[in-house]
mmCIF file of C-alpha atoms and ligand atoms in Angstrom:
data_model
loop_
_atom_site.group_PDB
_atom_site.id
_atom_site.type_symbol
_atom_site.label_atom_id
_atom_site.label_comp_id
_atom_site.label_asym_id
_atom_site.label_seq_id
_atom_site.Cartn_x
_atom_site.Cartn_y
_atom_site.Cartn_z
ATOM 1 C CA MET A 1 184.386 91.604 -19.952
ATOM 2 C CA ILE A 2 185.209 93.884 -22.885
ATOM 3 C CA ASP A 3 185.132 97.560 -22.058
ATOM 4 C CA MET A 4 182.768 99.059 -24.617
ATOM 5 C CA MET A 5 184.177 102.495 -23.871
ATOM 6 C CA GLN A 6 187.234 101.399 -25.849
ATOM 7 C CA LEU A 7 185.163 101.325 -29.006
ATOM 8 C CA THR A 8 185.700 104.336 -31.166
ATOM 9 C CA GLU A 9 183.603 103.189 -34.059
ATOM 10 C CA LEU A 10 180.421 101.156 -34.012
ATOM 11 C CA PRO A 11 179.229 99.508 -37.200
ATOM 12 C CA ARG A 12 176.163 101.266 -38.526
ATOM 13 C CA HIS A 13 174.572 98.073 -39.812
ATOM 14 C CA VAL A 14 175.208 94.718 -38.132
ATOM 15 C CA ALA A 15 173.819 91.524 -39.681
ATOM 16 C CA ILE A 16 173.829 88.212 -37.823
ATOM 17 C CA ILE A 17 173.441 84.638 -39.060
ATOM 18 C CA MET A 18 172.233 83.085 -35.816
ATOM 19 C CA ASP A 19 173.410 79.523 -36.369
ATOM 20 C CA GLY A 20 173.913 76.450 -34.190
ATOM 21 C CA ASN A 21 170.635 76.033 -32.297
ATOM 22 C CA GLY A 22 170.189 72.408 -33.321
ATOM 23 C CA ARG A 23 173.752 71.345 -32.506
ATOM 24 C CA TRP A 24 173.571 73.098 -29.150
ATOM 25 C CA ALA A 25 170.522 71.032 -28.187
ATOM 26 C CA GLU A 26 171.886 67.800 -29.656
ATOM 27 C CA LYS A 27 175.100 68.239 -27.650
ATOM 28 C CA MET A 28 172.982 68.050 -24.517
ATOM 29 C CA GLY A 29 170.985 65.077 -25.767
ATOM 30 C CA LYS A 30 167.874 67.230 -26.193
ATOM 31 C CA PRO A 31 165.596 67.697 -29.228
ATOM 32 C CA ARG A 32 166.648 70.422 -31.675
ATOM 33 C CA ILE A 33 163.652 72.588 -30.779
ATOM 34 C CA TYR A 34 165.142 73.082 -27.331
ATOM 35 C CA GLY A 35 167.945 74.990 -29.050
ATOM 36 C CA HIS A 36 165.463 77.150 -30.942
ATOM 37 C CA HIS A 37 163.785 78.112 -27.657
ATOM 38 C CA LYS A 38 167.082 79.215 -26.161
ATOM 39 C CA GLY A 39 168.025 80.858 -29.454
ATOM 40 C CA VAL A 40 165.040 83.191 -29.257
ATOM 41 C CA ASP A 41 166.030 84.329 -25.746
ATOM 42 C CA VAL A 42 169.548 85.064 -26.983
ATOM 43 C CA ALA A 43 168.202 86.995 -29.979
ATOM 44 C CA ILE A 44 166.129 89.186 -27.653
ATOM 45 C CA GLU A 45 169.156 89.802 -25.438
ATOM 46 C CA ILE A 46 171.330 90.801 -28.420
ATOM 47 C CA VAL A 47 168.628 93.123 -29.784
ATOM 48 C CA GLN A 48 168.497 94.822 -26.385
ATOM 49 C CA GLU A 49 172.281 95.142 -26.349
ATOM 50 C CA ALA A 50 172.387 96.604 -29.861
ATOM 51 C CA LEU A 51 169.789 99.105 -28.721
ATOM 52 C CA ASP A 52 171.732 99.984 -25.564
ATOM 53 C CA LEU A 53 174.958 100.412 -27.521
ATOM 54 C CA GLY A 54 173.292 102.676 -30.049
ATOM 55 C CA ILE A 55 173.781 100.500 -33.142
ATOM 56 C CA PRO A 56 171.280 101.962 -35.623
ATOM 57 C CA TYR A 57 170.573 98.917 -37.845
ATOM 58 C CA LEU A 58 170.489 95.241 -36.885
ATOM 59 C CA THR A 59 169.417 92.508 -39.296
ATOM 60 C CA LEU A 60 168.847 88.964 -38.037
ATOM 61 C CA PHE A 61 168.638 85.877 -40.224
ATOM 62 C CA ALA A 62 165.768 84.079 -38.514
ATOM 63 C CA PHE A 63 164.614 81.603 -41.181
ATOM 64 C CA SER A 64 165.950 80.988 -44.659
ATOM 65 C CA LYS A 65 164.032 80.023 -47.762
ATOM 66 C CA ASP A 66 165.994 76.758 -47.688
ATOM 67 C CA ASN A 67 164.913 76.089 -44.096
ATOM 68 C CA TRP A 68 161.504 75.050 -45.522
ATOM 69 C CA LYS A 69 163.285 71.802 -46.440
ATOM 70 C CA ARG A 70 163.457 70.879 -42.732
ATOM 71 C CA PRO A 71 161.028 68.490 -41.018
ATOM 72 C CA LYS A 72 157.551 70.011 -40.723
ATOM 73 C CA SER A 73 157.538 69.582 -36.952
ATOM 74 C CA GLU A 74 160.710 71.677 -36.559
ATOM 75 C CA ILE A 75 159.397 74.392 -38.889
ATOM 76 C CA SER A 76 156.155 74.587 -36.977
ATOM 77 C CA VAL A 77 157.986 75.097 -33.660
ATOM 78 C CA ILE A 78 160.197 77.814 -35.163
ATOM 79 C CA MET A 79 157.148 79.683 -36.538
ATOM 80 C CA THR A 80 155.244 79.467 -33.249
ATOM 81 C CA LEU A 81 158.290 80.630 -31.335
ATOM 82 C CA MET A 82 158.770 83.598 -33.627
ATOM 83 C CA MET A 83 155.131 84.628 -33.305
ATOM 84 C CA ASN A 84 154.984 84.213 -29.554
ATOM 85 C CA SER A 85 158.201 86.047 -28.887
ATOM 86 C CA LEU A 86 157.169 88.956 -31.070
ATOM 87 C CA LYS A 87 153.846 89.138 -29.251
ATOM 88 C CA SER A 88 155.299 88.805 -25.767
ATOM 89 C CA GLU A 89 158.173 91.205 -26.314
ATOM 90 C CA PHE A 90 155.865 93.653 -27.945
ATOM 91 C CA GLN A 91 155.320 96.082 -25.083
ATOM 92 C CA ARG A 92 159.036 96.315 -24.447
ATOM 93 C CA ILE A 93 159.604 96.920 -28.152
ATOM 94 C CA ILE A 94 157.055 99.742 -28.100
ATOM 95 C CA ASP A 95 158.703 101.275 -25.060
ATOM 96 C CA SER A 96 162.187 101.059 -26.481
ATOM 97 C CA GLN A 97 161.314 102.632 -29.842
ATOM 98 C CA VAL A 98 162.597 99.701 -31.941
ATOM 99 C CA LYS A 99 161.311 99.809 -35.494
ATOM 100 C CA ILE A 100 160.653 96.350 -36.900
ATOM 101 C CA ASN A 101 160.958 95.524 -40.535
ATOM 102 C CA VAL A 102 160.671 92.095 -42.162
ATOM 103 C CA ILE A 103 162.391 90.944 -45.345
ATOM 104 C CA GLY A 104 161.860 87.751 -47.325
ATOM 105 C CA ASN A 105 159.152 86.023 -49.260
ATOM 106 C CA LEU A 106 156.435 86.586 -46.691
ATOM 107 C CA SER A 107 153.698 85.020 -48.803
ATOM 108 C CA ASP A 108 155.324 81.657 -47.943
ATOM 109 C CA LEU A 109 154.235 82.152 -44.332
ATOM 110 C CA SER A 110 150.897 81.185 -42.792
ATOM 111 C CA HIS A 111 148.258 83.924 -42.575
ATOM 112 C CA GLU A 112 148.580 83.918 -38.816
ATOM 113 C CA VAL A 113 152.320 84.620 -38.922
ATOM 114 C CA GLN A 114 151.864 87.208 -41.655
ATOM 115 C CA GLU A 115 149.279 89.007 -39.538
ATOM 116 C CA VAL A 116 151.540 89.158 -36.489
ATOM 117 C CA LEU A 117 154.399 90.491 -38.614
ATOM 118 C CA GLU A 118 152.202 93.047 -40.377
ATOM 119 C CA ASP A 119 150.809 94.223 -37.070
ATOM 120 C CA ILE A 120 154.208 94.697 -35.455
ATOM 121 C CA LYS A 121 155.578 96.433 -38.551
ATOM 122 C CA HIS A 122 152.617 98.759 -38.640
ATOM 123 C CA ARG A 123 152.725 99.572 -34.936
ATOM 124 C CA THR A 124 156.456 100.311 -34.885
ATOM 125 C CA ALA A 125 156.581 102.123 -38.237
ATOM 126 C CA ASN A 126 157.170 105.564 -36.716
ATOM 127 C CA HIS A 127 159.729 104.447 -34.156
ATOM 128 C CA LYS A 128 163.042 106.225 -34.275
ATOM 129 C CA GLY A 129 165.251 103.826 -32.299
ATOM 130 C CA LEU A 130 167.095 100.729 -33.498
ATOM 131 C CA GLN A 131 165.891 99.511 -36.870
ATOM 132 C CA LEU A 132 165.534 95.764 -36.455
ATOM 133 C CA THR A 133 165.121 93.757 -39.651
ATOM 134 C CA LEU A 134 164.057 90.121 -39.448
ATOM 135 C CA ALA A 135 164.932 87.996 -42.471
ATOM 136 C CA ILE A 136 162.238 85.318 -42.709
ATOM 137 C CA SER A 137 161.879 82.950 -45.661
ATOM 138 C CA TYR A 138 164.679 85.027 -47.116
ATOM 139 C CA GLU A 139 167.107 84.133 -49.873
ATOM 140 C CA SER A 140 169.500 86.634 -51.353
ATOM 141 C CA ARG A 141 169.675 85.279 -54.909
ATOM 142 C CA GLU A 142 165.902 85.183 -55.120
ATOM 143 C CA GLU A 143 165.777 88.770 -53.883
ATOM 144 C CA ILE A 144 168.138 89.796 -56.702
ATOM 145 C CA VAL A 145 165.994 87.963 -59.276
ATOM 146 C CA MET A 146 162.904 89.739 -57.918
ATOM 147 C CA ALA A 147 164.636 93.124 -58.190
ATOM 148 C CA THR A 148 165.832 92.345 -61.724
ATOM 149 C CA LYS A 149 162.326 91.420 -62.853
ATOM 150 C CA SER A 150 160.774 94.611 -61.518
ATOM 151 C CA ILE A 151 163.506 96.769 -63.066
ATOM 152 C CA ILE A 152 163.001 95.068 -66.452
ATOM 153 C CA LYS A 153 159.233 95.576 -66.194
ATOM 154 C CA LYS A 154 159.726 99.285 -65.516
ATOM 155 C CA ALA A 155 162.315 99.581 -68.290
ATOM 156 C CA LEU A 156 159.853 97.999 -70.734
ATOM 157 C CA LEU A 157 157.213 100.507 -69.655
ATOM 158 C CA GLY A 158 159.705 103.286 -70.320
ATOM 159 C CA ASP A 159 160.275 104.257 -66.657
ATOM 160 C CA TYR A 160 164.000 103.582 -67.001
ATOM 161 C CA LYS A 161 166.461 103.831 -69.807
ATOM 162 C CA ILE A 162 168.792 100.798 -69.804
ATOM 163 C CA GLU A 163 171.854 103.111 -69.663
ATOM 164 C CA GLU A 164 170.493 104.741 -66.509
ATOM 165 C CA ILE A 165 170.352 101.493 -64.529
ATOM 166 C CA ASN A 166 173.073 101.525 -61.887
ATOM 167 C CA GLN A 167 173.816 100.155 -58.408
ATOM 168 C CA ASP A 168 171.316 102.548 -56.810
ATOM 169 C CA THR A 169 168.586 101.219 -59.104
ATOM 170 C CA ILE A 170 169.276 97.676 -57.926
ATOM 171 C CA ASN A 171 169.356 98.822 -54.297
ATOM 172 C CA GLN A 172 166.008 100.542 -54.604
ATOM 173 C CA HIS A 173 164.419 97.280 -55.751
ATOM 174 C CA LEU A 174 165.760 95.023 -53.007
ATOM 175 C CA TYR A 175 163.847 94.266 -49.796
ATOM 176 C CA THR A 176 166.548 96.270 -48.040
ATOM 177 C CA SER A 177 166.005 99.490 -50.005
ATOM 178 C CA SER A 178 165.681 101.551 -46.820
ATOM 179 C CA LEU A 179 168.797 100.118 -45.150
ATOM 180 C CA PRO A 180 172.457 101.065 -45.508
ATOM 181 C CA TYR A 181 174.886 98.388 -46.688
ATOM 182 C CA VAL A 182 176.003 95.858 -44.075
ATOM 183 C CA ASP A 183 179.151 96.949 -42.218
ATOM 184 C CA PHE A 184 179.637 93.922 -40.026
ATOM 185 C CA LEU A 185 178.360 90.398 -40.606
ATOM 186 C CA ILE A 186 178.580 87.894 -37.759
ATOM 187 C CA ARG A 187 177.942 84.160 -38.096
ATOM 188 C CA THR A 188 177.976 81.895 -35.090
ATOM 189 C CA SER A 189 178.512 78.115 -34.849
ATOM 190 C CA GLY A 190 181.841 77.908 -36.670
ATOM 191 C CA GLU A 191 180.370 77.656 -40.163
ATOM 192 C CA GLN A 192 182.150 79.973 -42.555
ATOM 193 C CA ARG A 193 179.621 80.603 -45.298
ATOM 194 C CA LEU A 194 176.936 83.138 -46.111
ATOM 195 C CA SER A 195 174.138 80.643 -46.861
ATOM 196 C CA ASN A 196 172.524 83.056 -49.309
ATOM 197 C CA PHE A 197 172.225 85.936 -46.843
ATOM 198 C CA LEU A 198 172.485 89.578 -47.983
ATOM 199 C CA LEU A 199 175.023 88.790 -50.730
ATOM 200 C CA TRP A 200 174.681 92.127 -52.525
ATOM 201 C CA GLN A 201 174.362 94.170 -49.339
ATOM 202 C CA SER A 202 177.485 92.608 -47.754
ATOM 203 C CA GLY A 203 179.803 93.341 -50.677
ATOM 204 C CA TYR A 204 182.151 95.297 -48.391
ATOM 205 C CA ALA A 205 181.045 93.967 -45.012
ATOM 206 C CA GLU A 206 183.639 92.882 -42.486
ATOM 207 C CA LEU A 207 183.012 89.196 -41.818
ATOM 208 C CA PHE A 208 183.265 87.629 -38.383
ATOM 209 C CA PHE A 209 182.913 83.910 -37.768
ATOM 210 C CA ASP A 210 182.486 82.853 -34.157
ATOM 211 C CA ASP A 211 182.730 79.227 -33.030
ATOM 212 C CA THR A 212 180.135 79.797 -30.309
ATOM 213 C CA LEU A 213 176.793 78.130 -30.969
ATOM 214 C CA TRP A 214 174.027 80.764 -31.087
ATOM 215 C CA PRO A 215 172.277 79.715 -27.817
ATOM 216 C CA ASP A 216 175.608 80.276 -26.027
ATOM 217 C CA PHE A 217 176.322 83.632 -27.689
ATOM 218 C CA SER A 218 176.489 86.209 -24.917
ATOM 219 C CA LYS A 219 176.593 89.973 -24.669
ATOM 220 C CA ASP A 220 180.299 89.598 -23.990
ATOM 221 C CA ASP A 221 180.771 87.599 -27.229
ATOM 222 C CA PHE A 222 178.936 90.389 -29.028
ATOM 223 C CA HIS A 223 181.243 92.969 -27.459
ATOM 224 C CA LYS A 224 184.312 90.938 -28.488
ATOM 225 C CA ALA A 225 183.055 90.805 -32.046
ATOM 226 C CA LEU A 226 182.417 94.557 -32.078
ATOM 227 C CA ASN A 227 185.854 95.134 -30.655
ATOM 228 C CA GLU A 228 187.340 93.105 -33.497
ATOM 229 C CA TYR A 229 185.362 95.223 -35.980
ATOM 230 C CA ASN A 230 186.860 98.267 -34.371
ATOM 231 C CA ASN A 231 190.348 96.984 -35.108
ATOM 232 C CA ARG A 232 189.695 96.295 -38.774
ATOM 233 C CA GLU A 233 190.898 98.689 -41.419
ATOM 234 C CA ARG A 234 188.274 99.138 -44.123
ATOM 235 C CA ARG A 235 190.238 100.142 -47.163
ATOM 236 C CA TYR A 236 187.706 99.916 -50.008
ATOM 237 C CA GLY A 237 190.495 99.365 -52.498
ATOM 238 C CA LYS A 238 192.750 102.157 -51.206
ATOM 239 C CA THR A 239 196.122 101.690 -49.510
ATOM 240 C CA GLY A 240 196.492 101.591 -45.734
ATOM 241 C CA GLN A 241 198.485 104.817 -45.920
ATOM 242 C CA GLN A 242 195.677 106.624 -47.732
ATOM 243 C CA ILE A 243 193.217 105.513 -45.057
ATOM 244 C CA LYS A 244 195.466 106.801 -42.263
ATOM 245 C CA GLN A 245 195.854 110.145 -44.023
ATOM 246 C CA GLN A 246 192.067 110.302 -44.356
ATOM 247 C CA ILE A 247 191.651 109.723 -40.602
ATOM 248 C CA PHE A 248 194.195 112.420 -39.717
ATOM 249 C CA ALA A 249 192.564 114.855 -42.128
ATOM 250 C CA VAL A 250 189.259 114.679 -40.180
HETATM 251 C C1 IPE B 301 169.880 78.236 -36.694
HETATM 252 O O1 IPE B 301 170.250 77.073 -36.051
HETATM 253 C C2 IPE B 301 168.399 78.473 -36.655
HETATM 254 C C3 IPE B 301 167.701 78.270 -37.932
HETATM 255 C C4 IPE B 301 168.258 77.926 -39.052
HETATM 256 C C5 IPE B 301 166.267 78.478 -37.923
HETATM 257 P P1 IPE B 301 170.166 75.655 -36.781
HETATM 258 O O2 IPE B 301 168.816 75.105 -36.560
HETATM 259 O O3 IPE B 301 170.620 75.768 -38.190
HETATM 260 O O4 IPE B 301 171.204 74.818 -35.933
HETATM 261 P P2 IPE B 301 172.301 73.827 -36.491
HETATM 262 O O5 IPE B 301 173.125 74.581 -37.493
HETATM 263 O O6 IPE B 301 171.590 72.672 -37.123
HETATM 264 O O7 IPE B 301 173.093 73.446 -35.297
HETATM 265 C C1 IPE B 302 171.261 79.821 -42.095
HETATM 266 O O1 IPE B 302 171.555 78.728 -41.311
HETATM 267 C C2 IPE B 302 169.894 80.324 -41.809
HETATM 268 C C3 IPE B 302 169.663 80.853 -40.465
HETATM 269 C C4 IPE B 302 170.541 80.997 -39.518
HETATM 270 C C5 IPE B 302 168.325 81.266 -40.204
HETATM 271 P P1 IPE B 302 171.443 77.229 -41.867
HETATM 272 O O2 IPE B 302 171.819 76.355 -40.748
HETATM 273 O O3 IPE B 302 170.114 76.998 -42.467
HETATM 274 O O4 IPE B 302 172.538 77.222 -43.025
HETATM 275 P P2 IPE B 302 173.308 76.012 -43.709
HETATM 276 O O5 IPE B 302 172.278 75.073 -44.235
HETATM 277 O O6 IPE B 302 174.145 75.373 -42.638
HETATM 278 O O7 IPE B 302 174.152 76.638 -44.757
HETATM 279 MG MG1 MG B 303 172.445 75.680 -39.068
#
């Protein structure tokens, strides 16, 4: 067990690519959907832990734009699971002051799923606790294209001068406009890629790849990852010595 009291610095924004559900089930000779069921339970547990630890922003990659290429039967189970878990966990979410936000191309989703998501967003809009963002039908490159198009439209209408467009302008036009940049990005299942997740927002994120398959990812694994984050030195281009001087100056 990792002693969380040892942590001096928590990441402000944690993003997780929850990967490995299918392999976890296949390893046990079960259908892939079995892994998705367990994966939802683990996601709920990690949200609760982030809340208990006082992490302000947590973003979970729940379903990618490319996941639409999967068999229809698997997609349908994932969608039903997402809806049901959001509905069933709802009272607890209300009680714990989690604010739920959804990013992605939501018009790809069925009306039923859209309604559940809209409802939960609306009902938690004024919550002041953990800000939980669910990435559903999300793809980072597409998000950047979308932002570019709306900036160009505004520039053509005269709302922006080309010279005034900067990083903040891009930020304001992404789905994540209300979120800080990602500090810590975790991916489970041993894969070491970003799979089109928060590419812009993770420009300076610390990356952590865990071999554990998502359904096996425990609170203790989460603590270990956070502990590792705590030992990283984020230099942002400066020297290690400069960073140490900065710390001592505080
Ligand atoms: C992640 O697990 C969940 C989703 C992508 C929805 P996978 O379903 O990708 O599991 P693996 O990677 O095939 O094991
Ligand atoms: C990324 O996992 C998407 C989610 C975890 C929701 P994938 O399993 O879809 O990614 P690839 O295909 O292995 O890159
Ligand atoms: Mg996968």
